[in-house]
XYZ file of C-alpha atoms in Angstrom:
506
model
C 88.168 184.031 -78.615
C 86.007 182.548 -75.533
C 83.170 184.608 -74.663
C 83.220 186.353 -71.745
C 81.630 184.487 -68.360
C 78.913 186.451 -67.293
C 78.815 184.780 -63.853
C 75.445 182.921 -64.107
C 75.112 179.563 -64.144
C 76.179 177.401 -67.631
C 72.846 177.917 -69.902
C 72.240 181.321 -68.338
C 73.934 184.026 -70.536
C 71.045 184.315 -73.070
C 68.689 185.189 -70.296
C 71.018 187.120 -68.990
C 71.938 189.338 -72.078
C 68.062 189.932 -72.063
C 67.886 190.928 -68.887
C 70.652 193.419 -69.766
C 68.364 194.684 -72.170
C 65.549 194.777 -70.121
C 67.336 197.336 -67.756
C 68.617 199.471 -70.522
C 64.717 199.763 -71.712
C 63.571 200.283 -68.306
C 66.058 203.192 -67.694
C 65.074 204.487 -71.290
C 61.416 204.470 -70.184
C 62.288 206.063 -66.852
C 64.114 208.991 -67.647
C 61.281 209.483 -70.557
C 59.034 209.119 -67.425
C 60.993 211.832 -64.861
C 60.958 214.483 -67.672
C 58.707 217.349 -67.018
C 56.278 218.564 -69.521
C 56.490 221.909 -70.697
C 53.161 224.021 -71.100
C 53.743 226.858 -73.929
C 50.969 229.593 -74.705
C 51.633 232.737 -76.834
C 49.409 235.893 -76.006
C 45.818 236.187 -76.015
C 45.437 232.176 -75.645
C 43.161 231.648 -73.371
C 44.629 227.700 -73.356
C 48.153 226.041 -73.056
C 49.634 223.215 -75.265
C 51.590 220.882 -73.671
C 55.260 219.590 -75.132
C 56.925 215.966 -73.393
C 59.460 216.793 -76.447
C 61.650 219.272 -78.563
C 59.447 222.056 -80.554
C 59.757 224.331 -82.787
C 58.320 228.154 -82.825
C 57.565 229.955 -86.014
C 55.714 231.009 -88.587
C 56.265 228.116 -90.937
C 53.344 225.672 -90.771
C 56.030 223.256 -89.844
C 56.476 224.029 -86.403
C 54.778 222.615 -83.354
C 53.960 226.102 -81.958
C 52.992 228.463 -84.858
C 53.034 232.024 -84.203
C 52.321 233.938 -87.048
C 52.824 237.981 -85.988
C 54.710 240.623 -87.657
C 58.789 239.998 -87.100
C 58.711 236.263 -85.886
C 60.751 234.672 -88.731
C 59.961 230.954 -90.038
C 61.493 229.080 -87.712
C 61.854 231.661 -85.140
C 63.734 229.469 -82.188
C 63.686 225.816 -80.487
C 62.848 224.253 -77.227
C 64.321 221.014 -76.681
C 65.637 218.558 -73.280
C 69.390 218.599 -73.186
C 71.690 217.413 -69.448
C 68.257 217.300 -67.498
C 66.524 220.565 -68.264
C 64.612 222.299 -70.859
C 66.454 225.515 -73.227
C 65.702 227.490 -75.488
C 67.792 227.930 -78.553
C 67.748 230.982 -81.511
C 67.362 229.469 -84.873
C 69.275 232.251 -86.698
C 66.020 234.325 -86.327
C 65.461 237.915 -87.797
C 65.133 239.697 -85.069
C 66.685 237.313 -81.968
C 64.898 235.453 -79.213
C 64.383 237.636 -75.785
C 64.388 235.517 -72.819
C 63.193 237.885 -69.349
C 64.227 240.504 -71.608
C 67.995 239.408 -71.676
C 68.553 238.705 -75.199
C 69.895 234.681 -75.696
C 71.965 233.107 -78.271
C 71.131 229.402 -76.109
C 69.505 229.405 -72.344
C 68.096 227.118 -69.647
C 64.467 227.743 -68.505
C 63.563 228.078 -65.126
C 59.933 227.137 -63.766
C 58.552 230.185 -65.656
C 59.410 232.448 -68.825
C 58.587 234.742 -70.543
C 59.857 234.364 -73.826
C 59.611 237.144 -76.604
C 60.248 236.678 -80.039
C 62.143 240.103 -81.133
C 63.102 242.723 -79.239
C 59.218 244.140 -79.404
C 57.404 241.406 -80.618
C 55.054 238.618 -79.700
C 55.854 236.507 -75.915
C 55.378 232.828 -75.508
C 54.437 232.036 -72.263
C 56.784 228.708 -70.915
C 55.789 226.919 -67.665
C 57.551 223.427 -66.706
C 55.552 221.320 -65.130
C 55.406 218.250 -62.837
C 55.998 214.880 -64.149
C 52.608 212.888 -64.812
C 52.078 210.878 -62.014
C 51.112 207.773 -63.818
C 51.497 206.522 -67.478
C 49.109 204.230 -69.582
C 51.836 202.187 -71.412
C 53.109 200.666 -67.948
C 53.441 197.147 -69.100
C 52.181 194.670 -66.403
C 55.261 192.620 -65.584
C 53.235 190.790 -61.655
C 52.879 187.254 -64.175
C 56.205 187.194 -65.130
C 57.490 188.270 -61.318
C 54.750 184.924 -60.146
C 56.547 182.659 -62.675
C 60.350 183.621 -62.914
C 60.951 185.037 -59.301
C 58.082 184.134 -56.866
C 57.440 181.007 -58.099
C 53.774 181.634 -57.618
C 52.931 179.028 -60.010
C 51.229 176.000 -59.457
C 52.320 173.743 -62.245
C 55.222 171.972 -62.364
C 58.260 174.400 -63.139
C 60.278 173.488 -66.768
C 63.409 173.128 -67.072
C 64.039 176.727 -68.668
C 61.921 178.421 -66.171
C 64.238 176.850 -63.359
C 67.497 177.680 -65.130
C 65.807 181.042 -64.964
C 65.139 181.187 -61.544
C 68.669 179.933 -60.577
C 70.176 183.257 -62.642
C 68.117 185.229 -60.565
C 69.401 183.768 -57.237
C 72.976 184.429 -58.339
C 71.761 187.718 -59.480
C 70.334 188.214 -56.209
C 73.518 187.598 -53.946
C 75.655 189.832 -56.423
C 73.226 192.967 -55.952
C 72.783 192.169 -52.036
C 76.752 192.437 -51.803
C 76.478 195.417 -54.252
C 73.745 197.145 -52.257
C 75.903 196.854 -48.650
C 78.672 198.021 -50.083
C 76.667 201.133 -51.829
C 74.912 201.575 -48.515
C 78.426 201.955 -46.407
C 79.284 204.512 -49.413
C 76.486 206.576 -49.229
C 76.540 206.917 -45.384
C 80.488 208.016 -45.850
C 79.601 210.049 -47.877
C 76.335 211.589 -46.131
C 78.730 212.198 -42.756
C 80.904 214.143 -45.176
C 78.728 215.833 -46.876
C 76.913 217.564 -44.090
C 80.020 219.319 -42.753
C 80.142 220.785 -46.213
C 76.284 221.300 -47.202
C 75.548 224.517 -45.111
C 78.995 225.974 -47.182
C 77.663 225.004 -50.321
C 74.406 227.066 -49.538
C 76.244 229.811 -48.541
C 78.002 230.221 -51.767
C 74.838 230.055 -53.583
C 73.050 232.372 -52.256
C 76.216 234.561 -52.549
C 76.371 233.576 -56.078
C 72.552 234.587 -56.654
C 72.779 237.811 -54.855
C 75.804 238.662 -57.036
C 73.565 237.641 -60.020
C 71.103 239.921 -58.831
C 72.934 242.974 -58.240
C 74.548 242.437 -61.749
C 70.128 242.864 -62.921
C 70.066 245.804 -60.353
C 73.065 247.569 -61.872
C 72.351 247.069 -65.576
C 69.189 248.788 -64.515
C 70.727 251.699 -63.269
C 73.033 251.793 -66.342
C 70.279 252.161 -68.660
C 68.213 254.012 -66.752
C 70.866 256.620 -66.785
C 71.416 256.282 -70.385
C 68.039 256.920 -70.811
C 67.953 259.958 -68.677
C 70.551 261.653 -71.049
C 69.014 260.310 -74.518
C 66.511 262.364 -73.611
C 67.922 265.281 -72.337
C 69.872 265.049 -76.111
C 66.757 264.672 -77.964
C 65.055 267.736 -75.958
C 62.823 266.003 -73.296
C 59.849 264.053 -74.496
C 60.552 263.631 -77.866
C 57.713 262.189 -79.859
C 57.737 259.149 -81.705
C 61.605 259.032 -80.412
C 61.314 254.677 -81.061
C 64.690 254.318 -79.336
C 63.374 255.888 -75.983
C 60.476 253.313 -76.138
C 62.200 250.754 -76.939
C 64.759 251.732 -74.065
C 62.043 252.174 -71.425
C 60.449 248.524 -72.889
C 63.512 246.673 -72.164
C 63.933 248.714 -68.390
C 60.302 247.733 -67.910
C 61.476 244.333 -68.420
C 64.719 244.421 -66.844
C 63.079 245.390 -63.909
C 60.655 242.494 -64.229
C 63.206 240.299 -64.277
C 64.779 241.163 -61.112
C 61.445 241.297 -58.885
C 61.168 237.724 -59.998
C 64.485 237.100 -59.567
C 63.884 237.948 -55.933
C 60.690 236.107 -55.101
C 61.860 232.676 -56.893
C 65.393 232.491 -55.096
C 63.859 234.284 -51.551
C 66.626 236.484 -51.190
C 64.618 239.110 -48.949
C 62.627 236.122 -47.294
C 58.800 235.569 -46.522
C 59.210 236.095 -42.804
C 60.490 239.104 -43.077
C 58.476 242.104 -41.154
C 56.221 244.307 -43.257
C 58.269 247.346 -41.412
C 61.399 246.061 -43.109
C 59.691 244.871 -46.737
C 58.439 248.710 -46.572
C 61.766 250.306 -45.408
C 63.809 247.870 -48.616
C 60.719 248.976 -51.096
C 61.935 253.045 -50.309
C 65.173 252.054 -50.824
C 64.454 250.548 -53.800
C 62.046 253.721 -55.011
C 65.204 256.185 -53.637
C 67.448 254.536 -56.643
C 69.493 251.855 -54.306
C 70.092 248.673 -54.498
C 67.512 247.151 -51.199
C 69.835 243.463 -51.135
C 72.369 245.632 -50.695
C 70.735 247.692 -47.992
C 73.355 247.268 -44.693
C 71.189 245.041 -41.990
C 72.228 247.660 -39.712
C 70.724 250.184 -41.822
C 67.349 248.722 -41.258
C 67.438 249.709 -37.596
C 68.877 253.024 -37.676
C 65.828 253.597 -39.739
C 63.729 252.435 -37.361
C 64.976 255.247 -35.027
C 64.658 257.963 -36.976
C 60.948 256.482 -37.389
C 60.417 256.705 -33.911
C 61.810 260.220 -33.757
C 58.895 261.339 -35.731
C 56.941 259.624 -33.201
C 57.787 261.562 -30.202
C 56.748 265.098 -31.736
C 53.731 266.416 -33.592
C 56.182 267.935 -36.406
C 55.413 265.563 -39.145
C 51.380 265.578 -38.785
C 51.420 269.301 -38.725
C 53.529 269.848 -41.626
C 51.963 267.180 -43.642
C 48.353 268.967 -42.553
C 49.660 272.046 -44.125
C 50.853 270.287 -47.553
C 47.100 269.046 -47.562
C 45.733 271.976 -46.980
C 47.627 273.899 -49.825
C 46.728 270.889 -52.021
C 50.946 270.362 -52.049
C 51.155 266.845 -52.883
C 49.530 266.526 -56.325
C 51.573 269.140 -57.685
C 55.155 268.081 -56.513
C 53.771 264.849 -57.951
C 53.335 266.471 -61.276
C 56.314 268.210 -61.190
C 58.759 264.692 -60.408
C 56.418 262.696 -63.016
C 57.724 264.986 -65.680
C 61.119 264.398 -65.015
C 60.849 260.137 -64.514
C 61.598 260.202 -60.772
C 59.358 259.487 -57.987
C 57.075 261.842 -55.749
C 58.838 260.368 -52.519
C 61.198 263.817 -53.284
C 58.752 265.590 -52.036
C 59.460 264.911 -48.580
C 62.486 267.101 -49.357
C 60.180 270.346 -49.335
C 58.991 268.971 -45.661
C 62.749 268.609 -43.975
C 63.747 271.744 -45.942
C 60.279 273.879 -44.578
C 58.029 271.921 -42.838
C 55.635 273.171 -46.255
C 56.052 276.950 -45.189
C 56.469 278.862 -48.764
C 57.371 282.139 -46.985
C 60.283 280.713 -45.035
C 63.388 282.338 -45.229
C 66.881 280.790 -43.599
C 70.144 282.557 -41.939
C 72.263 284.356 -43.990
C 75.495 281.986 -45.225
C 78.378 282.829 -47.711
C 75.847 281.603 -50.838
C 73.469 284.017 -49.649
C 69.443 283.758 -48.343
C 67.728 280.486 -48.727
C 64.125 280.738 -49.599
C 60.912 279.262 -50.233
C 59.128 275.505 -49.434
C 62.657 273.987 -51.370
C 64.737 276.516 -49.409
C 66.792 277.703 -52.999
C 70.088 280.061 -52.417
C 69.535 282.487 -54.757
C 72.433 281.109 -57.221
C 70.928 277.689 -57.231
C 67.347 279.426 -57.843
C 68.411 281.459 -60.585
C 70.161 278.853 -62.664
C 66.987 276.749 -62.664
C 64.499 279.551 -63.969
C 63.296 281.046 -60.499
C 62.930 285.003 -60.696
C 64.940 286.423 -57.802
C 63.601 289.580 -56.230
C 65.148 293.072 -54.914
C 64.798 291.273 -51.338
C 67.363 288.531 -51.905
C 69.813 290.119 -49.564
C 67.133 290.221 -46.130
C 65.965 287.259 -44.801
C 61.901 287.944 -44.776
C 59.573 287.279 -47.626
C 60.020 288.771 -50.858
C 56.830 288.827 -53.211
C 58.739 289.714 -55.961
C 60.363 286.277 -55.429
C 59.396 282.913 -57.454
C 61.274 280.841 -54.696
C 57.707 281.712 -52.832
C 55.799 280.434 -55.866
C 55.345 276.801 -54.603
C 54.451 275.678 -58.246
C 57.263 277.639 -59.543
C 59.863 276.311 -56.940
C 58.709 272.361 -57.648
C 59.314 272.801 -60.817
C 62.715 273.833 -60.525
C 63.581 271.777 -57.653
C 62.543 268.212 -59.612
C 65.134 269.898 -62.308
C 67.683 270.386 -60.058
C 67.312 266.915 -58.145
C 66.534 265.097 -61.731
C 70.778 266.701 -62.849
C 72.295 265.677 -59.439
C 70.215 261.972 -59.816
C 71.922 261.702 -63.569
C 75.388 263.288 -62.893
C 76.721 263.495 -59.495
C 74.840 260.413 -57.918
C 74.812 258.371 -60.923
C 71.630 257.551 -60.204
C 71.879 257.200 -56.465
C 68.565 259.021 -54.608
C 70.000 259.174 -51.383
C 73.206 260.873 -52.378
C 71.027 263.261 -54.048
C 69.042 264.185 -50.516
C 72.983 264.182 -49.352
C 74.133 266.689 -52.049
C 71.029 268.704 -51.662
C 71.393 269.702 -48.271
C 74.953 269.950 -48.163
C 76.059 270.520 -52.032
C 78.997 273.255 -51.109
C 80.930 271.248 -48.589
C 83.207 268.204 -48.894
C 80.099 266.069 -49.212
C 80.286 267.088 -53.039
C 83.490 266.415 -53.354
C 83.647 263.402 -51.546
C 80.975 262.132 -54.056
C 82.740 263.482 -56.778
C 85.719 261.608 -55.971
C 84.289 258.089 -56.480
C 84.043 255.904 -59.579
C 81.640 257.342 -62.200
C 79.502 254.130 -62.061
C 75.888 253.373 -60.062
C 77.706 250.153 -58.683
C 80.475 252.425 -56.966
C 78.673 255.827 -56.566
C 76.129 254.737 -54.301
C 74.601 255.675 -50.674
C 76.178 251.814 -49.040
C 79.101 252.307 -51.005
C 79.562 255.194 -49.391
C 78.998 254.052 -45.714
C 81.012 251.607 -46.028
C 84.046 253.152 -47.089
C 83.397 256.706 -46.440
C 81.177 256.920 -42.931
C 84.100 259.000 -40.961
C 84.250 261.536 -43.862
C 80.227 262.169 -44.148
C 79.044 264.680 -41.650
C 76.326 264.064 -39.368
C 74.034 267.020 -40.273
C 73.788 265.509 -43.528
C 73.433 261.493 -42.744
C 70.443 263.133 -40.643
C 69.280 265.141 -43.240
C 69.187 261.883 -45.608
C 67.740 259.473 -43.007
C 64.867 262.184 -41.791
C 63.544 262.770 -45.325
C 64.149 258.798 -46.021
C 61.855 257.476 -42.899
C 59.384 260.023 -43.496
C 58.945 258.977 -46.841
C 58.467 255.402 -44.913
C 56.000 256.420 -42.594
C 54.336 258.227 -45.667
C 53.453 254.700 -47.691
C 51.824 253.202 -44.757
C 51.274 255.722 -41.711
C 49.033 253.527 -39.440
C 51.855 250.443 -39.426
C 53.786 252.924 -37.800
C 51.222 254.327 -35.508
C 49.892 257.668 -36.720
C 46.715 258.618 -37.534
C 46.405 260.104 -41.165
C 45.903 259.299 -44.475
C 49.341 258.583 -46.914
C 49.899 261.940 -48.680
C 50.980 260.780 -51.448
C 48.295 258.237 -52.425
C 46.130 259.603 -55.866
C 48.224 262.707 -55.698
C 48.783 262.549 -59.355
C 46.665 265.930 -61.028
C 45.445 266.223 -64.464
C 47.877 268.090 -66.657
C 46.842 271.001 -67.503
């Protein structure tokens, strides 16, 4: 069979097949070159090691990075450079390879990691990092670019070295061609491309905040499991390793989603402090704050400045200081896992007044700083006195006993957070002010699942059927609680009540 013209000159195909070569060595070396190095340390190293290849992590002496703690097995997992990233790959280990706290069979790294080998043991710390911006084995190649192709040479040019030079001219006019025709390509395909590019975007930002709500709501989910483990095994059950291990992997979970927010900018750094502070509270209340309606963000705003026009919210918060009122609802929510932010409640409900008493209604006298009907008050523990029936103070009455009253309201708002709201705060402030009406049921009536029992879930499918007594209620004790983390961004002059609230248990 005739070999195959190459279409250099006669005499040219030897140099030719080594300048094939050449290339394939030179793209070899390159994408060596554009590969990141990957800096691993495991905890309490003070120093990093770097890895330009595949490792192994284990406690066999065998590995590149030996980590030798209880539950890592031999050869624990593997790092290695597969389709232009770094993963991380289980070797069939003991007890599996945690990566962000999302156990992993096989996974791509991302910029940072946190990678833990079992469910509770050891983390290796993995950070990609640039390529190096120059390398020592660069072979000088200027002499044989002054002989071959420059012709920089003085002497008087061989016969070879011309045949060589006359392979690179032909060589030369092929890639020119090559190169205009590439370069009418590429600006096709540019003018295309932009009509499409901003579309692309779009769906990938869609794409990560889908990716992030699925983080949000397996929170929620085991958060709420959580919740009721406990409530099975009688509160606080000591060396209960299941609840640790549970409240580990939120911990983590939770982690995992903050950075999942700050790498892919999905709130954005230009957004207002007011706004960062209003999402945070949403985020404290139990909801979703990338899910938080845009419009949402206003209408807090007003209710913010409704505060502002009276002296209501100083005074009452004056008299919570006084009484020392903070701390203790504090204490009271930290027992049951939820945050003091409830506390606000007590201020829409009484303005902090303990001898308060409301109208009468059909479930009777509501009394006390949580404003408890005396069925509600009962149930949880409170003493109801002789008086229940007249609306003035009754002394006889624990819904007067501030302490008493906290206790049993972070009860009752701790069963409505696990049952009814499926772990949704807000539709707890919405079922505590209005728990008898068709607000309950309304609740009641949607999916038993955090991702569909929620406050936006609600306004966006429900809004006509929610009363506006009680979407006040919810967004008074909501921008309070605002104003509360940071008073002087929003203009008033006192200290945030809830900051070192926290007593010593007695």
């Amino acid at each position: 069979m005739a070999p195959k013209d190459s279409g250099f000159p006669d005499g040219a195909d030897t140099i030719a097949d080594g300048l094939r070569r050449q290339d394939v060595e030179a793209a070899e070396r390159a994408a060596d070159y554009a590969r990141p190095t990957i800096m691993a340390a495991t905890d309490g190293e003070s120093a990093s090691r770097s890895f330009a290849g595949a490792f192994r992590i284990g406690r066999d002496s065998n590995c590149e990075l030996r980590v030798t703690a209880e539950g890592v097995s031999r050869v624990h997992c593997e790092v290695y450079w597969e389709n232009d990233r770094w993963w991380v790959r289980d070797c069939g280990s003991t007890n599996g390879t945690w990566l962000e706290g999302v156990h992993v069979e096989s996974a791509p790294l991302q910029s940072r990691n946190a990678l833990r080998l079992g469910r509770s043991g050891p983390v290796v710390w993995l950070s990609i990092g640039d390529a190096p911006a120059d390398r020592a084995d660069t072979p000088d190649l200027d002499p044989y670019l002054d002989r071959y192709v420059k012709g920089g040479w003085t002497d008087e040019p061989s016969g070879h070295t011309m045949r060589v030079r006359e392979a690179f001219d032909v060589a030369r006019k092929h890639q020119r061609r090559s190169h205009l025709l590439t370069l009418v390509a590429v600006a096709v395909i540019a003018v295309a491309a932009m009509t499409v590019v901003w579309r692309w975007r779009a769906e990938q930002v869609e794409a990560a905040r889908g990716t992030a709500f699925d983080i949000f709501y397996s929170m929620k989910d085991l958060e709420l499991r959580l919740l009721r483990l406990e409530d099975r095994l009688g509160g606080e059950a000591p060396g209960s390793q299941q609840l640790e291990s549970g409240r580990e992997r939120l911990e983590s979970l939770s982690s995992s989603y903050d950075r999942y927010l700050q790498e892919l900018d999905l709130i954005g750094d230009d957004t207002p402090e007011e706004t960062l502070l209003i999402l945070r509270m949403a985020r404290l209340f139990g909801e979703c704050e990338i899910g938080m309606p845009p419009s949402l963000v206003d209408e807090v705003g007003r209710y913010i400045e409704r505060w502002r026009e009276g002296t209501r919210l100083e005074t009452a918060l004056e008299r919570a200081r006084k009484g020392g009122y903070a701390g203790r609802v504090t204490s009271a929510f930290d027992r049951v896992h939820l945050p003091p932010q409830y506390y606000y409640v007590a201020l829409q409900e009484s303005d902090f007044r303990i001898n308060v008493c409301g109208p009468e209604t059909r479930y009777g006298i509501a009394k006390g700083a949580w404003q408890f009907i005396p069925g509600t008050g009962r149930a949880y523990g409170l003493r109801i006195g002789p008086l229940y029936l007249e609306p003035r103070p009754d002394p006889q009455d624990e819904r007067h006993d501030f302490d008493r009253a906290s206790d049993a309201a972070s009860r009752y708002i701790r069963d409505i957070y696990l049952r009814e709201a499926q772990g949704s705060g807000l539709l707890v402030l919405a079922i505590y002010n209005y728990g008898g009406t068709n607000v309950r049921r309304l609740i009641r009536s949607l999916p038993e699942s955090p991702r569909e029992r929620n406050f936006w879930q609600v306004l966006l499918e429900h809004r006509d059927r929610f009363p506006k007594e009680t979407y006040d209620y919810v967004l008074n004790v909501f921008s309070a609680a605002v104003i509360g983390e940071n008073p002087q961004l929003f203009g008033f002059d006192f200290p945030p009540p809830l900051t070192d609230a926290r007593v010593p248990a007695s």
